[in-house]
PDB file of C-alpha atoms in Angstrom:
ATOM      1  CA  MET A   1      -6.537  18.967 -23.315  1.00 42.00           C
ATOM      2  CA  ALA A   2      -5.192  15.414 -23.523  1.00 44.00           C
ATOM      3  CA  GLU A   3      -7.665  12.574 -23.195  1.00 48.00           C
ATOM      4  CA  ASN A   4      -7.552  10.961 -19.765  1.00 45.00           C
ATOM      5  CA  THR A   5      -6.715   7.277 -20.233  1.00 49.00           C
ATOM      6  CA  SER A   6      -6.475   6.470 -16.523  1.00 55.00           C
ATOM      7  CA  ASP A   7      -9.265   5.262 -14.271  1.00 88.00           C
ATOM      8  CA  ALA A   8      -9.236   8.426 -12.163  1.00 94.00           C
ATOM      9  CA  THR A   9     -11.464  11.331 -13.155  1.00 95.00           C
ATOM     10  CA  PHE A  10     -11.623  14.951 -12.063  1.00 95.00           C
ATOM     11  CA  VAL A  11     -15.185  16.102 -11.440  1.00 96.00           C
ATOM     12  CA  ARG A  12     -15.380  19.896 -11.574  1.00 94.00           C
ATOM     13  CA  GLU A  13     -17.909  21.395  -9.169  1.00 93.00           C
ATOM     14  CA  THR A  14     -17.479  25.130  -9.684  1.00 90.00           C
ATOM     15  CA  ASP A  15     -15.803  27.701 -11.901  1.00 86.00           C
ATOM     16  CA  LEU A  16     -13.310  29.915 -10.092  1.00 78.00           C
ATOM     17  CA  GLU A  17     -11.568  33.052 -11.278  1.00 78.00           C
ATOM     18  CA  THR A  18      -7.979  31.977 -10.679  1.00 81.00           C
ATOM     19  CA  THR A  19      -4.993  33.000 -12.784  1.00 84.00           C
ATOM     20  CA  ALA A  20      -2.298  30.324 -13.066  1.00 89.00           C
ATOM     21  CA  PRO A  21      -2.488  29.273  -9.411  1.00 94.00           C
ATOM     22  CA  THR A  22       0.070  27.287  -7.446  1.00 96.00           C
ATOM     23  CA  LEU A  23      -1.110  23.774  -6.565  1.00 97.00           C
ATOM     24  CA  ILE A  24      -0.076  22.746  -3.045  1.00 98.00           C
ATOM     25  CA  GLU A  25      -0.106  18.978  -2.533  1.00 98.00           C
ATOM     26  CA  GLY A  26      -1.533  17.958   0.833  1.00 97.00           C
ATOM     27  CA  LEU A  27      -1.826  14.161   0.794  1.00 97.00           C
ATOM     28  CA  PRO A  28      -1.294  12.050   3.945  1.00 95.00           C
ATOM     29  CA  GLY A  29       2.323  11.100   4.677  1.00 93.00           C
ATOM     30  CA  THR A  30       4.919  11.088   7.458  1.00 92.00           C
ATOM     31  CA  GLY A  31       3.840  13.305  10.343  1.00 90.00           C
ATOM     32  CA  LEU A  32       0.757  14.265   8.309  1.00 94.00           C
ATOM     33  CA  VAL A  33       2.678  17.480   7.610  1.00 95.00           C
ATOM     34  CA  ALA A  34       1.305  17.933   4.080  1.00 96.00           C
ATOM     35  CA  SER A  35      -2.277  17.203   5.154  1.00 96.00           C
ATOM     36  CA  ILE A  36      -2.168  19.538   8.150  1.00 96.00           C
ATOM     37  CA  ALA A  37      -0.543  22.346   6.157  1.00 97.00           C
ATOM     38  CA  ALA A  38      -2.949  22.065   3.204  1.00 97.00           C
ATOM     39  CA  ASP A  39      -5.991  21.844   5.480  1.00 96.00           C
ATOM     40  CA  HIS A  40      -4.858  24.917   7.418  1.00 96.00           C
ATOM     41  CA  ILE A  41      -4.131  26.906   4.256  1.00 97.00           C
ATOM     42  CA  SER A  42      -7.484  25.953   2.742  1.00 96.00           C
ATOM     43  CA  THR A  43      -9.302  27.089   5.874  1.00 95.00           C
ATOM     44  CA  ARG A  44      -7.406  30.334   6.449  1.00 95.00           C
ATOM     45  CA  LEU A  45      -7.583  31.409   2.799  1.00 95.00           C
ATOM     46  CA  ASP A  46     -11.260  30.384   2.645  1.00 95.00           C
ATOM     47  CA  LEU A  47     -10.673  28.264  -0.457  1.00 95.00           C
ATOM     48  CA  GLU A  48     -13.737  26.846  -2.211  1.00 94.00           C
ATOM     49  CA  ARG A  49     -14.129  23.237  -3.239  1.00 94.00           C
ATOM     50  CA  TYR A  50     -13.187  23.278  -6.903  1.00 95.00           C
ATOM     51  CA  GLY A  51     -13.809  19.586  -7.619  1.00 95.00           C
ATOM     52  CA  THR A  52     -13.109  16.016  -6.661  1.00 96.00           C
ATOM     53  CA  ILE A  53     -11.017  13.159  -8.001  1.00 97.00           C
ATOM     54  CA  ARG A  54     -12.688   9.759  -8.182  1.00 96.00           C
ATOM     55  CA  SER A  55     -11.147   6.376  -8.862  1.00 95.00           C
ATOM     56  CA  GLU A  56     -11.986   2.737  -8.279  1.00 94.00           C
ATOM     57  CA  GLU A  57      -8.420   2.415  -6.980  1.00 94.00           C
ATOM     58  CA  PHE A  58      -9.105   4.671  -3.991  1.00 95.00           C
ATOM     59  CA  PRO A  59     -10.014   2.991  -0.672  1.00 92.00           C
ATOM     60  CA  PRO A  60     -13.761   2.250  -0.321  1.00 92.00           C
ATOM     61  CA  VAL A  61     -14.191   4.783   2.482  1.00 92.00           C
ATOM     62  CA  ALA A  62     -16.957   7.338   2.997  1.00 91.00           C
ATOM     63  CA  SER A  63     -15.789  10.549   4.650  1.00 91.00           C
ATOM     64  CA  PHE A  64     -18.048  13.350   5.824  1.00 93.00           C
ATOM     65  CA  SER A  65     -17.892  16.948   7.020  1.00 90.00           C
ATOM     66  CA  ASP A  66     -20.523  19.354   8.361  1.00 90.00           C
ATOM     67  CA  GLY A  67     -23.089  16.573   8.283  1.00 95.00           C
ATOM     68  CA  LEU A  68     -22.582  15.703   4.617  1.00 94.00           C
ATOM     69  CA  VAL A  69     -20.812  12.793   2.908  1.00 94.00           C
ATOM     70  CA  GLN A  70     -18.019  13.894   0.579  1.00 94.00           C
ATOM     71  CA  ASP A  71     -15.431  12.435  -1.795  1.00 94.00           C
ATOM     72  CA  THR A  72     -12.196  11.511  -0.052  1.00 95.00           C
ATOM     73  CA  VAL A  73      -9.891  13.218  -2.603  1.00 97.00           C
ATOM     74  CA  ARG A  74     -10.718  16.863  -3.243  1.00 97.00           C
ATOM     75  CA  VAL A  75      -9.297  19.978  -4.883  1.00 97.00           C
ATOM     76  CA  TYR A  76      -9.822  23.433  -3.391  1.00 96.00           C
ATOM     77  CA  ALA A  77      -9.037  26.793  -5.000  1.00 95.00           C
ATOM     78  CA  GLY A  78      -9.143  30.519  -4.483  1.00 93.00           C
ATOM     79  CA  SER A  79      -7.974  33.721  -6.138  1.00 91.00           C
ATOM     80  CA  ASP A  80      -6.610  35.798  -3.233  1.00 88.00           C
ATOM     81  CA  PRO A  81      -3.924  34.614  -3.675  1.00 92.00           C
ATOM     82  CA  ASP A  82      -4.183  32.212  -6.636  1.00 94.00           C
ATOM     83  CA  VAL A  83      -3.852  28.870  -4.859  1.00 96.00           C
ATOM     84  CA  MET A  84      -5.143  25.327  -5.260  1.00 96.00           C
ATOM     85  CA  THR A  85      -4.793  22.519  -2.734  1.00 97.00           C
ATOM     86  CA  LEU A  86      -5.001  18.759  -3.306  1.00 98.00           C
ATOM     87  CA  ARG A  87      -6.309  16.992  -0.207  1.00 97.00           C
ATOM     88  CA  SER A  88      -7.305  13.486   0.825  1.00 96.00           C
ATOM     89  CA  ASP A  89      -8.950  12.090   3.935  1.00 94.00           C
ATOM     90  CA  VAL A  90      -7.240   8.714   3.515  1.00 94.00           C
ATOM     91  CA  PRO A  91      -3.766   7.515   2.492  1.00 94.00           C
ATOM     92  CA  ILE A  92      -3.513   6.836  -1.232  1.00 96.00           C
ATOM     93  CA  PRO A  93      -2.631   3.152  -1.907  1.00 95.00           C
ATOM     94  CA  SER A  94       0.246   2.362  -4.253  1.00 95.00           C
ATOM     95  CA  GLU A  95      -2.063   0.834  -6.871  1.00 95.00           C
ATOM     96  CA  ALA A  96      -3.715   4.267  -7.263  1.00 96.00           C
ATOM     97  CA  PHE A  97      -0.501   6.288  -7.759  1.00 96.00           C
ATOM     98  CA  ARG A  98      -0.527   6.012 -11.552  1.00 95.00           C
ATOM     99  CA  ALA A  99      -4.223   6.811 -11.888  1.00 96.00           C
ATOM    100  CA  LEU A 100      -3.940   9.866  -9.639  1.00 97.00           C
ATOM    101  CA  SER A 101      -0.806  11.115 -11.417  1.00 96.00           C
ATOM    102  CA  ASP A 102      -2.413  10.728 -14.841  1.00 96.00           C
ATOM    103  CA  CYS A 103      -5.543  12.555 -13.704  1.00 96.00           C
ATOM    104  CA  VAL A 104      -3.587  15.479 -12.235  1.00 96.00           C
ATOM    105  CA  LEU A 105      -1.452  15.842 -15.369  1.00 95.00           C
ATOM    106  CA  GLU A 106      -4.171  15.278 -17.954  1.00 94.00           C
ATOM    107  CA  GLU A 107      -7.143  17.017 -16.349  1.00 93.00           C
ATOM    108  CA  LEU A 108      -5.666  19.608 -13.981  1.00 92.00           C
ATOM    109  CA  ALA A 109      -2.209  20.591 -15.236  1.00 92.00           C
ATOM    110  CA  GLU A 110      -3.586  23.243 -17.578  1.00 90.00           C
ATOM    111  CA  GLU A 111      -5.238  24.906 -14.567  1.00 91.00           C
ATOM    112  CA  PHE A 112      -2.080  25.636 -12.529  1.00 93.00           C
ATOM    113  CA  ARG A 113       1.400  26.999 -13.283  1.00 93.00           C
ATOM    114  CA  ARG A 114       3.396  24.888 -10.822  1.00 96.00           C
ATOM    115  CA  VAL A 115       3.112  22.372  -7.991  1.00 98.00           C
ATOM    116  CA  ILE A 116       4.618  22.512  -4.519  1.00 98.00           C
ATOM    117  CA  PHE A 117       4.951  19.098  -2.922  1.00 98.00           C
ATOM    118  CA  LEU A 118       5.312  18.593   0.837  1.00 97.00           C
ATOM    119  CA  ALA A 119       7.049  15.533   2.247  1.00 96.00           C
ATOM    120  CA  GLY A 120       7.765  14.691   5.864  1.00 94.00           C
ATOM    121  CA  ALA A 121      11.183  13.239   6.661  1.00 93.00           C
ATOM    122  CA  PRO A 122      11.662  11.541  10.058  1.00 92.00           C
ATOM    123  CA  ALA A 123      13.566  13.812  12.438  1.00 92.00           C
ATOM    124  CA  THR A 124      16.213  12.204  14.631  1.00 89.00           C
ATOM    125  CA  SER A 125      15.841  14.822  17.395  1.00 89.00           C
ATOM    126  CA  ASP A 126      13.370  17.456  18.570  1.00 86.00           C
ATOM    127  CA  GLU A 127      15.840  20.143  17.468  1.00 89.00           C
ATOM    128  CA  GLU A 128      15.574  18.965  13.857  1.00 91.00           C
ATOM    129  CA  ARG A 129      11.777  19.054  13.734  1.00 91.00           C
ATOM    130  CA  GLY A 130      10.562  21.822  11.457  1.00 93.00           C
ATOM    131  CA  ASN A 131      13.779  22.119   9.442  1.00 96.00           C
ATOM    132  CA  VAL A 132      12.929  22.593   5.762  1.00 97.00           C
ATOM    133  CA  THR A 133      15.003  21.933   2.655  1.00 97.00           C
ATOM    134  CA  GLY A 134      13.948  22.295  -0.959  1.00 97.00           C
ATOM    135  CA  VAL A 135      14.374  20.616  -4.339  1.00 97.00           C
ATOM    136  CA  GLY A 136      13.280  21.958  -7.724  1.00 97.00           C
ATOM    137  CA  THR A 137      12.628  20.249 -11.038  1.00 97.00           C
ATOM    138  CA  THR A 138      14.328  23.146 -12.883  1.00 96.00           C
ATOM    139  CA  GLU A 139      17.264  25.485 -12.360  1.00 96.00           C
ATOM    140  CA  ALA A 140      14.822  28.401 -12.116  1.00 96.00           C
ATOM    141  CA  LEU A 141      12.904  26.759  -9.278  1.00 97.00           C
ATOM    142  CA  ARG A 142      16.112  25.943  -7.423  1.00 96.00           C
ATOM    143  CA  THR A 143      17.141  29.584  -7.795  1.00 97.00           C
ATOM    144  CA  GLU A 144      13.745  30.643  -6.433  1.00 97.00           C
ATOM    145  CA  LEU A 145      14.372  28.535  -3.347  1.00 97.00           C
ATOM    146  CA  GLU A 146      17.765  30.160  -2.831  1.00 97.00           C
ATOM    147  CA  GLU A 147      16.364  33.675  -3.332  1.00 97.00           C
ATOM    148  CA  ASN A 148      13.780  32.987  -0.622  1.00 97.00           C
ATOM    149  CA  GLU A 149      16.500  31.683   1.741  1.00 96.00           C
ATOM    150  CA  ILE A 150      15.145  28.146   1.739  1.00 97.00           C
ATOM    151  CA  PRO A 151      18.075  25.725   2.144  1.00 97.00           C
ATOM    152  CA  ILE A 152      18.708  23.453  -0.820  1.00 97.00           C
ATOM    153  CA  ALA A 153      18.774  19.701  -0.134  1.00 93.00           C
ATOM    154  CA  GLU A 154      22.481  19.088  -0.720  1.00 87.00           C
ATOM    155  CA  GLU A 155      22.644  15.360   0.022  1.00 89.00           C
ATOM    156  CA  PRO A 156      21.355  12.893  -2.612  1.00 91.00           C
ATOM    157  CA  GLY A 157      18.044  11.323  -1.712  1.00 91.00           C
ATOM    158  CA  ALA A 158      14.701  10.045  -2.901  1.00 93.00           C
ATOM    159  CA  VAL A 159      11.076  10.531  -1.940  1.00 94.00           C
ATOM    160  CA  GLY A 160       8.587   7.699  -2.262  1.00 93.00           C
ATOM    161  CA  ASP A 161       4.898   6.994  -1.791  1.00 95.00           C
ATOM    162  CA  VAL A 162       2.274   9.120  -3.513  1.00 96.00           C
ATOM    163  CA  THR A 163       4.294  12.346  -3.234  1.00 96.00           C
ATOM    164  CA  GLY A 164       7.264  10.750  -4.985  1.00 96.00           C
ATOM    165  CA  ALA A 165       5.022   9.302  -7.695  1.00 97.00           C
ATOM    166  CA  LEU A 166       3.373  12.649  -8.396  1.00 97.00           C
ATOM    167  CA  LEU A 167       6.673  14.549  -8.297  1.00 97.00           C
ATOM    168  CA  ASN A 168       8.261  12.120 -10.741  1.00 97.00           C
ATOM    169  CA  ALA A 169       5.240  12.359 -13.046  1.00 97.00           C
ATOM    170  CA  CYS A 170       5.512  16.162 -13.064  1.00 97.00           C
ATOM    171  CA  TYR A 171       9.251  15.991 -13.738  1.00 97.00           C
ATOM    172  CA  GLN A 172       8.790  13.585 -16.646  1.00 97.00           C
ATOM    173  CA  ALA A 173       6.028  15.766 -18.104  1.00 96.00           C
ATOM    174  CA  ASP A 174       8.002  19.041 -17.685  1.00 96.00           C
ATOM    175  CA  VAL A 175       5.459  20.424 -15.227  1.00 96.00           C
ATOM    176  CA  PRO A 176       7.319  22.854 -12.909  1.00 97.00           C
ATOM    177  CA  ALA A 177       7.424  21.441  -9.382  1.00 98.00           C
ATOM    178  CA  THR A 178       9.132  22.144  -6.074  1.00 98.00           C
ATOM    179  CA  LEU A 179       9.583  19.630  -3.253  1.00 98.00           C
ATOM    180  CA  LEU A 180       9.763  20.857   0.339  1.00 98.00           C
ATOM    181  CA  LEU A 181      11.218  18.280   2.728  1.00 97.00           C
ATOM    182  CA  VAL A 182      10.197  18.869   6.338  1.00 96.00           C
ATOM    183  CA  GLN A 183      11.821  17.193   9.334  1.00 95.00           C
ATOM    184  CA  THR A 184       8.948  15.828  11.388  1.00 93.00           C
ATOM    185  CA  SER A 185       7.844  13.409  14.064  1.00 89.00           C
ATOM    186  CA  PRO A 186       7.883   9.918  12.525  1.00 86.00           C
ATOM    187  CA  LYS A 187       5.129   8.517  14.763  1.00 84.00           C
ATOM    188  CA  PHE A 188       2.656  11.307  15.504  1.00 87.00           C
ATOM    189  CA  PRO A 189       0.883  14.094  13.600  1.00 90.00           C
ATOM    190  CA  ASP A 190       3.147  17.146  13.709  1.00 93.00           C
ATOM    191  CA  PRO A 191       1.333  20.519  13.476  1.00 94.00           C
ATOM    192  CA  GLY A 192       4.556  22.236  14.573  1.00 94.00           C
ATOM    193  CA  ALA A 193       6.384  20.989  11.487  1.00 95.00           C
ATOM    194  CA  ALA A 194       3.401  22.032   9.336  1.00 95.00           C
ATOM    195  CA  LYS A 195       3.602  25.526  10.832  1.00 96.00           C
ATOM    196  CA  ALA A 196       7.321  25.672  10.096  1.00 96.00           C
ATOM    197  CA  VAL A 197       6.941  24.786   6.415  1.00 97.00           C
ATOM    198  CA  ILE A 198       4.115  27.309   6.023  1.00 97.00           C
ATOM    199  CA  GLU A 199       6.028  30.171   7.618  1.00 96.00           C
ATOM    200  CA  THR A 200       9.536  29.509   6.312  1.00 96.00           C
ATOM    201  CA  ALA A 201       8.787  28.226   2.808  1.00 97.00           C
ATOM    202  CA  LEU A 202       5.187  28.371   1.569  1.00 97.00           C
ATOM    203  CA  GLU A 203       4.523  31.962   2.591  1.00 96.00           C
ATOM    204  CA  PRO A 204       7.504  33.405   0.687  1.00 96.00           C
ATOM    205  CA  LEU A 205       7.108  31.083  -2.308  1.00 97.00           C
ATOM    206  CA  VAL A 206       3.367  31.604  -2.779  1.00 95.00           C
ATOM    207  CA  GLU A 207       3.315  35.144  -1.351  1.00 91.00           C
ATOM    208  CA  PHE A 208       0.595  34.877   1.253  1.00 94.00           C
ATOM    209  CA  ASP A 209       0.514  35.530   4.986  1.00 93.00           C
ATOM    210  CA  ILE A 210      -1.762  33.471   7.201  1.00 94.00           C
ATOM    211  CA  GLU A 211      -2.257  33.082  10.930  1.00 94.00           C
ATOM    212  CA  THR A 212      -0.751  29.866  12.336  1.00 94.00           C
ATOM    213  CA  ALA A 213      -1.514  30.110  16.066  1.00 92.00           C
ATOM    214  CA  ALA A 214      -4.104  27.346  15.719  1.00 92.00           C
ATOM    215  CA  LEU A 215      -1.306  24.954  14.763  1.00 93.00           C
ATOM    216  CA  ASP A 216       0.464  25.758  18.045  1.00 91.00           C
ATOM    217  CA  GLU A 217      -2.712  24.779  19.873  1.00 91.00           C
ATOM    218  CA  GLN A 218      -2.914  21.511  17.936  1.00 88.00           C
ATOM    219  CA  ALA A 219       0.730  20.794  18.711  1.00 83.00           C
ATOM    220  CA  GLU A 220       0.143  21.390  22.424  1.00 88.00           C
ATOM    221  CA  ARG A 221      -2.842  19.012  22.459  1.00 88.00           C
ATOM    222  CA  ILE A 222      -0.782  16.296  20.774  1.00 83.00           C
ATOM    223  CA  ARG A 223       2.096  16.896  23.212  1.00 79.00           C
ATOM    224  CA  ARG A 224      -0.277  16.354  26.152  1.00 81.00           C
ATOM    225  CA  GLN A 225      -1.700  13.221  24.530  1.00 77.00           C
ATOM    226  CA  LYS A 226       1.800  11.830  24.022  1.00 69.00           C
ATOM    227  CA  GLN A 227       2.607  12.481  27.681  1.00 73.00           C
ATOM    228  CA  GLN A 228      -0.579  10.705  28.745  1.00 74.00           C
ATOM    229  CA  ILE A 229       0.280   7.707  26.556  1.00 72.00           C
ATOM    230  CA  LEU A 230       3.805   7.570  27.979  1.00 68.00           C
ATOM    231  CA  GLN A 231       2.503   7.826  31.546  1.00 70.00           C
ATOM    232  CA  GLN A 232      -0.041   5.075  30.919  1.00 71.00           C
ATOM    233  CA  GLN A 233       2.653   2.821  29.446  1.00 65.00           C
ATOM    234  CA  GLN A 234       4.902   3.432  32.463  1.00 63.00           C
ATOM    235  CA  GLU A 235       2.067   2.623  34.875  1.00 56.00           C
ATOM    236  CA  GLU A 236       1.185  -0.568  32.990  1.00 59.00           C
ATOM    237  CA  SER A 237       4.838  -1.592  32.980  1.00 64.00           C
ATOM    238  CA  ALA A 238       5.100  -0.988  36.725  1.00 59.00           C
ATOM    239  CA  GLN A 239       1.932  -3.021  37.375  1.00 63.00           C
ATOM    240  CA  SER A 240       3.257  -5.859  35.226  1.00 61.00           C
ATOM    241  CA  ARG A 241       6.548  -5.975  37.146  1.00 61.00           C
ATOM    242  CA  SER A 242       4.753  -5.982  40.512  1.00 61.00           C
ATOM    243  CA  MET A 243       2.644  -9.000  39.491  1.00 60.00           C
ATOM    244  CA  PHE A 244       5.737 -11.153  39.011  1.00 56.00           C
ATOM    245  CA  ARG A 245       7.526 -10.288  42.236  1.00 60.00           C
TER     246      ARG A 245
END
């Protein structure tokens, strides 16, 4: 294993019997699609916490769950099927992209056989939300997308932020990686788009089948919250107009 020269370190917490798992990236981004999908997959597949990634470049935030403080960037894994997820409770700042990429490649890459990245792309209409297109770092991965009836991203484009940094690092290091672009709400968390990418792309690519009804419930709660916000804004606007009559 190559020596890690970055200032991010993987701290292994348990040994798991996985055989060349697929790493699913679930870091915060547009619509929180990747985060919601990775969280849901981790829960439904009952993945165990495999380890954490620590860096001085990460935000100085303490997150907690089930009454215990935990590291903000964590890796989960399981063997039925062989899956790993990379999750974070906070957005990764740009100054930490290089450290995180180096840590994943130098300390984790030998543990998995490929990475699937998830990136939200702002939808211009409700009809577009949930549409998924794919990009591969190799011809074989592009063929895999086509064989699983996942549309190929035909138009040139680019993906930025932490997902783009990690994808580029994998490409440069010849680590097999697939990017799934999901049309999503640009302003609100979008469990519906997360459900779509799980059912139409992740399930056939990784070969698992999980229940997603809980994501429908989340989507309905967010829809009601959006309606309440809109109604409140309309009422405040009406009150403001009446004051100046």
